[in-house]
XYZ file of C-alpha atoms in Angstrom:
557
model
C 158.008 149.018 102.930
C 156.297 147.875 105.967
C 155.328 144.276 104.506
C 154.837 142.495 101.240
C 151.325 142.236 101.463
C 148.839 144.409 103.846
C 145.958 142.417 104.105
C 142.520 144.327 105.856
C 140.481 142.329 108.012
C 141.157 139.422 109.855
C 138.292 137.533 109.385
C 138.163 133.332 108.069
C 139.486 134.856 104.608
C 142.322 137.472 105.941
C 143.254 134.630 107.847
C 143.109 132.078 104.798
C 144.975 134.577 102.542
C 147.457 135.428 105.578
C 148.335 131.615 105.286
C 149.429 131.320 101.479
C 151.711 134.439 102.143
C 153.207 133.431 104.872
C 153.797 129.894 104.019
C 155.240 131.203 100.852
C 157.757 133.611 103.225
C 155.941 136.631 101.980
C 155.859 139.226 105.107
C 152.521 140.114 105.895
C 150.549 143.216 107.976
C 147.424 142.111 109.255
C 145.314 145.216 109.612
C 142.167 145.013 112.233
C 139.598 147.321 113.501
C 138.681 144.786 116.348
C 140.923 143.158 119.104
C 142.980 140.289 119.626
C 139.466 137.861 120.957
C 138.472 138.911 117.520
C 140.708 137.070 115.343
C 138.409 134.778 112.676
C 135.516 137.276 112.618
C 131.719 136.313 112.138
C 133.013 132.483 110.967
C 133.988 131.689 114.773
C 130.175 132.154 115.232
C 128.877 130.127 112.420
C 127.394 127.064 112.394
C 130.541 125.820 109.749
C 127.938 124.586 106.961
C 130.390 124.007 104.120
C 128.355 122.818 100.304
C 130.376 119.627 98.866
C 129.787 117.895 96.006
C 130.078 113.547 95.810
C 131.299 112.680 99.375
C 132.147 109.956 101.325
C 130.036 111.173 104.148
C 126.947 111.496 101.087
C 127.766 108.132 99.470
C 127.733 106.526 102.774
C 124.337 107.944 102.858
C 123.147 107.031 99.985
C 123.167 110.451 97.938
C 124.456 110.157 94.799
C 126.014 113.431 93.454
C 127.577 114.877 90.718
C 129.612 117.950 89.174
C 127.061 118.194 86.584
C 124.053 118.284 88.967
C 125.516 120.548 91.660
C 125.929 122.987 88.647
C 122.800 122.640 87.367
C 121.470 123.483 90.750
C 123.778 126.178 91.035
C 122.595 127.598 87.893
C 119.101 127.364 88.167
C 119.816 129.494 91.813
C 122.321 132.365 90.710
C 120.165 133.073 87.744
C 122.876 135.342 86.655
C 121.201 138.149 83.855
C 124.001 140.190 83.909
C 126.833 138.549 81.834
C 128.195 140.690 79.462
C 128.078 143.370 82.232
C 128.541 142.823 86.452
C 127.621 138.671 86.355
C 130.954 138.257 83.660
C 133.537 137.397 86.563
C 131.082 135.977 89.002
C 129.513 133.482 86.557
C 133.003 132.559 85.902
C 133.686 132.036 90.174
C 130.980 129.876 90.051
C 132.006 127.330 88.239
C 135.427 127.295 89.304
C 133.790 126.960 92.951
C 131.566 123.960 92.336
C 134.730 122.329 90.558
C 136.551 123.225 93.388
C 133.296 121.623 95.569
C 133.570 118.419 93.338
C 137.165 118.456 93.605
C 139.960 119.307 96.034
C 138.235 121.105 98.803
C 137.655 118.828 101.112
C 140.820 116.993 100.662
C 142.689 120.653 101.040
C 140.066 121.165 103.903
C 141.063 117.798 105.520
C 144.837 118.584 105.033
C 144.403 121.558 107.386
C 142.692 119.048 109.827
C 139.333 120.201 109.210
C 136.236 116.873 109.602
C 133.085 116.571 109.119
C 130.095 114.888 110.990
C 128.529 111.826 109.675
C 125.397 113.711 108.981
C 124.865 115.324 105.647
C 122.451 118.272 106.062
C 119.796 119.155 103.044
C 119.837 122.648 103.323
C 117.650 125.067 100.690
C 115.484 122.221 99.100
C 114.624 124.929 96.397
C 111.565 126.035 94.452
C 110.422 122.791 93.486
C 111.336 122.802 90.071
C 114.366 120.610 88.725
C 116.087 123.915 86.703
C 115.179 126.297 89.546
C 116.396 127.186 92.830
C 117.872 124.423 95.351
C 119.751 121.607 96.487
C 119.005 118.099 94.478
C 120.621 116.868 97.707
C 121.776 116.758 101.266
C 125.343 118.733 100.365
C 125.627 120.571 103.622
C 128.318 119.508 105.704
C 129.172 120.448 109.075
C 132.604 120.813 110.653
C 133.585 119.120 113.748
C 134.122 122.258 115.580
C 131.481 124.484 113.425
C 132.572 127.521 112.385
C 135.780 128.085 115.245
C 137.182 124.417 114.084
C 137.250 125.942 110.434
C 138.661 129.016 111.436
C 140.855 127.219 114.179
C 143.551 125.906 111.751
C 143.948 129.413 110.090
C 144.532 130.838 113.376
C 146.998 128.389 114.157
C 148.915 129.732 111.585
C 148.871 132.972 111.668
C 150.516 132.577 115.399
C 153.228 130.595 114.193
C 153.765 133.369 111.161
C 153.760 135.625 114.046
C 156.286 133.592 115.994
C 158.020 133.605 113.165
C 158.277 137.441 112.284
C 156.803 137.023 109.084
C 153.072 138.242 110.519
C 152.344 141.391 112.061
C 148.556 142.220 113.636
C 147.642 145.348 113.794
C 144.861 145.197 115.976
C 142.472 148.178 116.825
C 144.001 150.029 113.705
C 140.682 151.020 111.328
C 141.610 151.347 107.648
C 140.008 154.902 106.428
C 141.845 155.033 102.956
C 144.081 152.990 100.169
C 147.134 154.366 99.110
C 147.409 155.019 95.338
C 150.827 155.633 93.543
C 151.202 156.050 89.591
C 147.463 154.337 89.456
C 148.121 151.012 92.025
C 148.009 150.486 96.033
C 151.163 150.485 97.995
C 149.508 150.562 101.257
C 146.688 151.892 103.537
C 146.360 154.688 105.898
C 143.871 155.105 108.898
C 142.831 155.643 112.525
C 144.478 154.046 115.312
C 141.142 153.179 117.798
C 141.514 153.436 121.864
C 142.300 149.785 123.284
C 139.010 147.847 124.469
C 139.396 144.561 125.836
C 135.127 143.748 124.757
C 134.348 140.074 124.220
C 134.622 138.732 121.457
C 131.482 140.034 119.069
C 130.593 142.604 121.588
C 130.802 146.314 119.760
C 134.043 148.063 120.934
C 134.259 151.981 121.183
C 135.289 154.303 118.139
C 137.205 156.303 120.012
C 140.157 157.963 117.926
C 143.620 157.965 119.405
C 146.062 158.727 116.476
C 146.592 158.034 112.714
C 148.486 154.954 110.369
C 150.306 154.325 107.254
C 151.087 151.324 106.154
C 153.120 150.526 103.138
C 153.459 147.303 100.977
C 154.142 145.766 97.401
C 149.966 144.673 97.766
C 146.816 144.971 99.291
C 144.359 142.373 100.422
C 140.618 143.777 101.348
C 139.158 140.877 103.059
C 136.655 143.546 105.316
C 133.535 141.165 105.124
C 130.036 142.281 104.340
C 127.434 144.538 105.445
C 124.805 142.571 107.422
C 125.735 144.618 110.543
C 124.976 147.966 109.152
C 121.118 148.631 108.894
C 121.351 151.703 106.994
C 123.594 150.277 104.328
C 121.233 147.140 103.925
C 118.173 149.605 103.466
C 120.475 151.953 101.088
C 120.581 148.709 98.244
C 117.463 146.669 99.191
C 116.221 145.698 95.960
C 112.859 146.435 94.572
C 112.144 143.293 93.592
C 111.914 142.205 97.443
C 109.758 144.628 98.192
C 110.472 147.213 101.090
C 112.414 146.677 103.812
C 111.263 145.767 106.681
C 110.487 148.180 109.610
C 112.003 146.378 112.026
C 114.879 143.899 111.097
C 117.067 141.994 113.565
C 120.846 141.221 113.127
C 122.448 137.986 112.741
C 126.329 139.306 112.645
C 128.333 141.375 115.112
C 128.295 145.413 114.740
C 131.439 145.479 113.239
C 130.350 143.804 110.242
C 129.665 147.451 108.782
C 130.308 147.643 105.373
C 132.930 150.387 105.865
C 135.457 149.147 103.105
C 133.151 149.326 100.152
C 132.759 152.784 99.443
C 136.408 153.134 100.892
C 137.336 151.118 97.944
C 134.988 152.844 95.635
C 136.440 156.112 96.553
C 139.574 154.487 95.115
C 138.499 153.286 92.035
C 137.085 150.377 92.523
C 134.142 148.626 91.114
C 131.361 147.641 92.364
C 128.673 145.272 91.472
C 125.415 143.518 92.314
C 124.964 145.723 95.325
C 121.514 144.999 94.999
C 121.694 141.332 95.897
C 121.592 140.268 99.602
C 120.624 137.536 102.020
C 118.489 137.770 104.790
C 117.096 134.746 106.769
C 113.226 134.809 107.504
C 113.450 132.458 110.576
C 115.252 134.928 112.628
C 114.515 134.861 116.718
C 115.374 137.220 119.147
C 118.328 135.695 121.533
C 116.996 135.051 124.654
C 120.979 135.403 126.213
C 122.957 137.400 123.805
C 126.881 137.165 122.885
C 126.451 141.603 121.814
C 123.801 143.530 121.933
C 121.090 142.944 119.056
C 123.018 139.346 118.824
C 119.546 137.453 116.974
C 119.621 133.673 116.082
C 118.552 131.890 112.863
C 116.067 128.645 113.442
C 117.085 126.285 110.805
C 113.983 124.067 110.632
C 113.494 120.685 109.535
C 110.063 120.166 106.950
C 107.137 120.254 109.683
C 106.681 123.316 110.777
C 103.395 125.076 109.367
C 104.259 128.144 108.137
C 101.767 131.360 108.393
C 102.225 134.818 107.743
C 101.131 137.730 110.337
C 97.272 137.287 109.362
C 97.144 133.696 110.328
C 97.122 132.320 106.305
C 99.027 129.130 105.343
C 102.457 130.676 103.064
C 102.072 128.792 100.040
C 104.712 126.446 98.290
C 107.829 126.882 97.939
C 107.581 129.041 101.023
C 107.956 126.050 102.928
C 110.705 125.638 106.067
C 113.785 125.119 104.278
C 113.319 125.383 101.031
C 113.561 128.546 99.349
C 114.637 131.554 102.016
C 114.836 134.840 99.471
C 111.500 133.364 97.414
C 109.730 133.345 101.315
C 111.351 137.084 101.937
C 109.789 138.086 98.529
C 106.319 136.850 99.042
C 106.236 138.899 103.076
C 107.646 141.608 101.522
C 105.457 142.049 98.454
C 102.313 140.559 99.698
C 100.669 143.482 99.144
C 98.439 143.691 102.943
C 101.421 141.928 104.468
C 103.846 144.540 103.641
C 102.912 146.139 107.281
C 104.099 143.884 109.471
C 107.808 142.213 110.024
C 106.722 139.143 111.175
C 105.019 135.706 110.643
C 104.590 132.397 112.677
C 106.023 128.684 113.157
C 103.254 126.442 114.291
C 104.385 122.872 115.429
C 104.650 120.677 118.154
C 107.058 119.534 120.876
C 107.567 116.270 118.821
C 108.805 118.536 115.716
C 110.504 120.701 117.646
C 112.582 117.749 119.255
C 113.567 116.400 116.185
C 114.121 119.460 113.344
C 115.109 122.419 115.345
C 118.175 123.773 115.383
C 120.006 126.901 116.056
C 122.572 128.731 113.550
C 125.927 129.632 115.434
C 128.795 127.788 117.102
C 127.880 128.845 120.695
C 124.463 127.609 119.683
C 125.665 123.704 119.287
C 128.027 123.337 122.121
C 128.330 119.687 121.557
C 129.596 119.948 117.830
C 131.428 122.873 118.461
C 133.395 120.912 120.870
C 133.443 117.777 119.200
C 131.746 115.363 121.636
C 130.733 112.462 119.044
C 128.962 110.867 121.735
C 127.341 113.922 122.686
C 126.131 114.870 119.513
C 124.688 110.873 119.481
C 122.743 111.695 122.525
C 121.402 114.891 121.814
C 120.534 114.797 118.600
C 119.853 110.863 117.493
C 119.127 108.891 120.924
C 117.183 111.687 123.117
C 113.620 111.959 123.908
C 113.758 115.687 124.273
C 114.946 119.215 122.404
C 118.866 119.986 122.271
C 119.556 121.691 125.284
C 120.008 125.728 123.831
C 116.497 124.743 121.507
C 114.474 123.923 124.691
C 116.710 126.999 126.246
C 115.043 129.290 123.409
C 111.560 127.686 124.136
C 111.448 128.246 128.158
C 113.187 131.787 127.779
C 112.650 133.354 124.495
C 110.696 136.142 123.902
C 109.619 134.880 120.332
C 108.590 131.435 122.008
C 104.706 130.543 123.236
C 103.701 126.999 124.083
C 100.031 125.788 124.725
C 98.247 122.374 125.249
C 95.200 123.772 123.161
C 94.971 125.914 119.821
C 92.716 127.840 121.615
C 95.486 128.811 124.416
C 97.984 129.090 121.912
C 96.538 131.752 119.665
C 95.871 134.023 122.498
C 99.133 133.664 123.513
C 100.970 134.689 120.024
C 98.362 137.409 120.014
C 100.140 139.049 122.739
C 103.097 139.134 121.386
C 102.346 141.821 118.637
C 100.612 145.114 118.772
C 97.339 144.283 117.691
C 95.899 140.565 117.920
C 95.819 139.560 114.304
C 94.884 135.767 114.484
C 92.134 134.186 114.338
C 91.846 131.031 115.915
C 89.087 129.612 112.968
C 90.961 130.808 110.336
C 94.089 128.954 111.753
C 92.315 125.464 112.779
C 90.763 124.969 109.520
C 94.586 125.230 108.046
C 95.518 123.325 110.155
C 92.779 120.136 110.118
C 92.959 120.523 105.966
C 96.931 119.337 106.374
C 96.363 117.336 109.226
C 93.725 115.160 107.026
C 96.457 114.645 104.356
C 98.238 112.236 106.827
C 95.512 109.773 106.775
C 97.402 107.278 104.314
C 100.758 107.413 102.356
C 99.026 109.810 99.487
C 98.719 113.603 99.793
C 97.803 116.763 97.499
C 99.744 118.836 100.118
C 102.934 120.089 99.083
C 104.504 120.149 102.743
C 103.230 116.797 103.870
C 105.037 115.114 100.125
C 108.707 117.169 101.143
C 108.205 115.693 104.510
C 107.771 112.055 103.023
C 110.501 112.893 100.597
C 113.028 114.051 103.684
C 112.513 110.727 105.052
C 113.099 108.991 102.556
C 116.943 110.112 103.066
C 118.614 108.057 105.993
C 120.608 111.404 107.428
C 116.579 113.092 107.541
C 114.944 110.150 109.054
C 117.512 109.526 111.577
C 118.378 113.119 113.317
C 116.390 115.932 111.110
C 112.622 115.180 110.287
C 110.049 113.682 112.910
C 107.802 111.172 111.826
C 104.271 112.545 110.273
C 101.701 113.370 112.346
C 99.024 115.558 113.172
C 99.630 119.012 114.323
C 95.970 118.918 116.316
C 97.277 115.297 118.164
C 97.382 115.730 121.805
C 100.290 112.920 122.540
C 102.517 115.234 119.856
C 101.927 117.657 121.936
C 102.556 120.269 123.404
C 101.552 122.925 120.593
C 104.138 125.803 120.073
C 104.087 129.058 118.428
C 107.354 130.685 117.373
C 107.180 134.432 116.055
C 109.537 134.917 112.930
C 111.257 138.310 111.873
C 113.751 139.041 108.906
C 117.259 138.443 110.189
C 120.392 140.289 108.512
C 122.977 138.319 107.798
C 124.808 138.245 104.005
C 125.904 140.513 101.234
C 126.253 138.651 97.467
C 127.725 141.353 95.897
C 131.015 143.937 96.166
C 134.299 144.471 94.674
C 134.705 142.881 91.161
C 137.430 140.525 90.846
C 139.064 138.659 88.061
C 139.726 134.643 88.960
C 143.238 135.507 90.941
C 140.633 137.659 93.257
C 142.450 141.179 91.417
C 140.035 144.038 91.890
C 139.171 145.887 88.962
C 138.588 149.218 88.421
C 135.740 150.967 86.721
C 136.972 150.167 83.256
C 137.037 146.617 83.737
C 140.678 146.076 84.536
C 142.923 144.822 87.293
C 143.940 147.430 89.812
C 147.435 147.135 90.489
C 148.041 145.919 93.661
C 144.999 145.349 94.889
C 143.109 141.717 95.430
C 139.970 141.165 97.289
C 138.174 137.764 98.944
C 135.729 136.962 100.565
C 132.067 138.491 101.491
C 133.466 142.055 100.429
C 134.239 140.636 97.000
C 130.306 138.763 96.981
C 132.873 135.549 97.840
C 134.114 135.757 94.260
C 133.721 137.842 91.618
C 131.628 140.361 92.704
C 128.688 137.946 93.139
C 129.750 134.033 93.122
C 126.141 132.953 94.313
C 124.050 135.566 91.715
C 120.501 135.620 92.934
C 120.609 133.308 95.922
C 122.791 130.532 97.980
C 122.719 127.160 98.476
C 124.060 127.359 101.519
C 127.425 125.801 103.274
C 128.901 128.357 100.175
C 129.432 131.435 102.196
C 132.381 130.053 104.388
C 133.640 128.145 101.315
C 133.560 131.356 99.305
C 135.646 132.772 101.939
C 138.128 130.001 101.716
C 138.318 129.567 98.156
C 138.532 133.302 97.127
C 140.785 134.241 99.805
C 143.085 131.177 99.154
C 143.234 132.540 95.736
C 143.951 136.203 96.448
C 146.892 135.165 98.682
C 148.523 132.311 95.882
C 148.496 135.287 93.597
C 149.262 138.237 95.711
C 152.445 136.198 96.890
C 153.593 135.216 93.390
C 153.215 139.037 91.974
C 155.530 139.875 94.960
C 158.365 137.270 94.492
């Protein structure tokens, strides 16, 4: 054989599996459509937004968590309504994952030298209901590093395996097909690709330069998800979002394409909760792309006013940050909005100072690097934007900025086909919220969440600018930020059991063959159900793909 373990994809959870092998002496082929600058896959770009449950860094704060409310929250989100049927495994993920969240990740995480800033984000406050979707509190912790210090550790050691001869990479090598003998995998065969020396996340050519077999006790499918692939996203867009979206922009590189789905299908293996996805509806157009298409995520703090492509208020909890697939639902299946692929961020330069920022790695230069003292002065002590938010603002094509309403309209008028706003419509929005400020009370959903945000220290101090009117002159100036549906995560795939062992159609482990990771819906075939939390998706990766290669390396002792 040509290893113990072929694992496919060499992504955050190839490389997470790659290390329980190898530290276990297991001999492992590392199997790779992309090149060597690709090594840790769409988590090198990420943002590194891990979900935690009863930290230091939240007790420190002030948040007091729990097991038992991080589940609840959990379970009000996934919603799972398929238990005795494709929810049985991932329903069972889930809870091993928030133990897991509660437990010994971040003390596993810190054993791999992985930290996190002082600053406990409150991603997806929810639906505003206590059993429905959402975070009770801040869980959302960010690596020092972001999403290449998460991956960096795991790419440490596949170079020593390397070093060591127990780690091959086969780089440029495209899997096309498992190998089955007497019913399990013993390998994988494929297409050698032409060598391309692209950037890392810039698409490399398909050009076809021989064949592969590889042979091994196990597989590992670790091929990530299918944000990258348009077609495939429109194939299993579910009906109860609506229809797609005419125009869409992507949030992953191109080779995040799906491919290893139906190539596992075509083996055997099931599927499951195809029909569950995650797409951002804050998603800008990069004003200085990494690969072509490359779009960017705005992760707002409370303020923003949110409107749809006619210029009407989105109601609650379609409110920035709280509940992203409930906000995709309501464009999608708003019956006259179903036409356009777009709607608006109204705020000011003092909200956009103090709650913008920008999903990716490359995006947050000084966390990425780990300059404490930078992140203190751009984020806590400065009088201005981050640097790449006020980049996006001079230079992006999404971006407008006025000193009047007036000015402002007619500016995000010209940035669609027809001019759909009406300035009246929008100022009398606009003054309704801006009279809720007048004293410490308010009827206005928005203007409580932002009272609530501040409330938390971590909000008040670096996230959540201090209430004021959008129509005040000294806040301004007034901005206008267009908004389109941004591709970015699949929550369902292969079916595993709880050692990440892919079943096959009739519900039992394929011999051989484990899967982690997005491919597997992080867990399970669906660890998150109906929506995320956020700061799960990397932590799927980890968790699944640490337990794919624990049990892939004992059943080849």
């Amino acid at each position: 054989m040509d290893a113990d373990v072929i694992i496919v994809g060499a992504g955050l959870a190839g490389l997470v599996a790659a290390h329980e092998l190898t530290a276990r002496g297991r001999r492992v082929a590392l199997v790779e459509q992309e090149n060597a600058a690709n090594l840790g896959g769409q988590a090198f770009w990420s943002l590194g937004g891990l979900f935690l449950v009863d930290t230091p860094e939240q007790r420190r704060l002030r948040v007091r968590d729990s097991f038992d409310l991080a589940w609840n929250d959990w379970q009000g989100s996934a919603r799972f309504d398929r238990l005795d049927d494709e929810d049985a495994w991932a329903a069972r993920w889930a809870r091993a994952y928030v133990e897991f969240a509660a437990g010994e990740k971040r003390a596993w995480l810190a054993s791999h030298g992985v930290t996190f800033t002082p600053v406990v984000g409150w991603a997806e406050r929810g639906d505003l209901r206590a059993g429905g979707h959402g975070n009770s509190v801040p869980r959302f912790h960010i690596a020092w590093g972001t999403g290449t210090g998460v991956v960096a550790p795991f790419v440490r050691s596949a170079r020593r395996a390397a070093g060591e001869g127990l780690l091959t990479i086969h780089h440029r090598h495209r899997v096309d097909g498992l190998t089955l003998t007497d019913g399990a995998v013993t390998g994988v065969s494929g297409t050698v690709l032409a060598d391309d020396d692209a950037p890392r996340g810039v698409a490399s050519n398909r050009e076809e330069t021989g064949a592969f077999e590889l042979s091994a006790q196990a597989v590992i499918v670790t091929s990530g998800g299918i944000g990258g692939n348009h077609e495939m996203v429109r194939r299993y867009w579910p009906e109860r979002l609506g229809t797609a979206p005419t125009n869409m922009i992507t949030g992953v590189p191109a080779y995040v394409d799906g491919r290893m789905l139906d190539i596992s299908a075509g083996a055997g293996v099931r599927l499951v909760n195809r029909d569950r996805m995650w797409h951002y509806t804050e998603g800008v157009r990069n004003w200085d792309p990494v690969w072509p298409g490359h779009a960017i995520r705005i992760l707002p703090g409370p303020s923003p006013m949110w409107f749809d492509a006619l210029g009407r208020r989105l109601p609650a909890p379609c409110l920035p940050g709280y509940d992203t697939l409930s906000t995709l639902e309501y464009l999608r299946t708003t019956p006259d909005l179903a036409a356009y692929d777009h709607s608006w961020f109204v705020l000011t330069q003092k909200i956009i100072e103090k709650e913008f920022a920008l999903s990716g790695s490359e995006q947050n230069p000084d966390i990425t690097s780990g300059d404490r003292k930078a992140v203190l002065r751009e984020r806590v002590l400065s009088k201005g934007a981050p640097a790449p938010v006020e980049a996006f603002k001079r230079h992006g094509a999404d971006f407008v900025v006025a000193g009047t309403l007036d000015e402002l309209v007619v500016e995000m008028n010209a940035l669609t086909d027809e001019p759909l706003l009406d300035t009246t419509l929008l100022r009398t929005q606009i003054e309704a919220r801006d009279l809720q400020l007048a004293n410490p009370f308010s009827k206005d959903a928005q203007v409580q969440g932002i009272r609530n945000a501040r409330r938390y220290l971590g909000d008040r101090l670096s996230r959540t600018a201090s209430p004021h009117r959008i129509l005040d002159p000294s806040a301004g100036p007034l901005i206008g930020v267009k908004l389109h549906v941004l591709t970015r995560k699949t929550l369902g795939g292969i079916q595993t059991d709880l050692d990440s062992r892919a079943l096959g159609l009739d519900g039992r482990p394929i011999d051989g063959l484990y899967a982690a990771g997005e491919v597997a819906g992080f867990g399970g075939g669906g660890v998150h159900g109906y929506n995320a939390l956020e700061g799960t998706f990397l932590g799927g990766c980890l968790f699944s793909a640490r337990a794919a290669g624990q049990a892939a390396a004992q059943a080849t002792a």
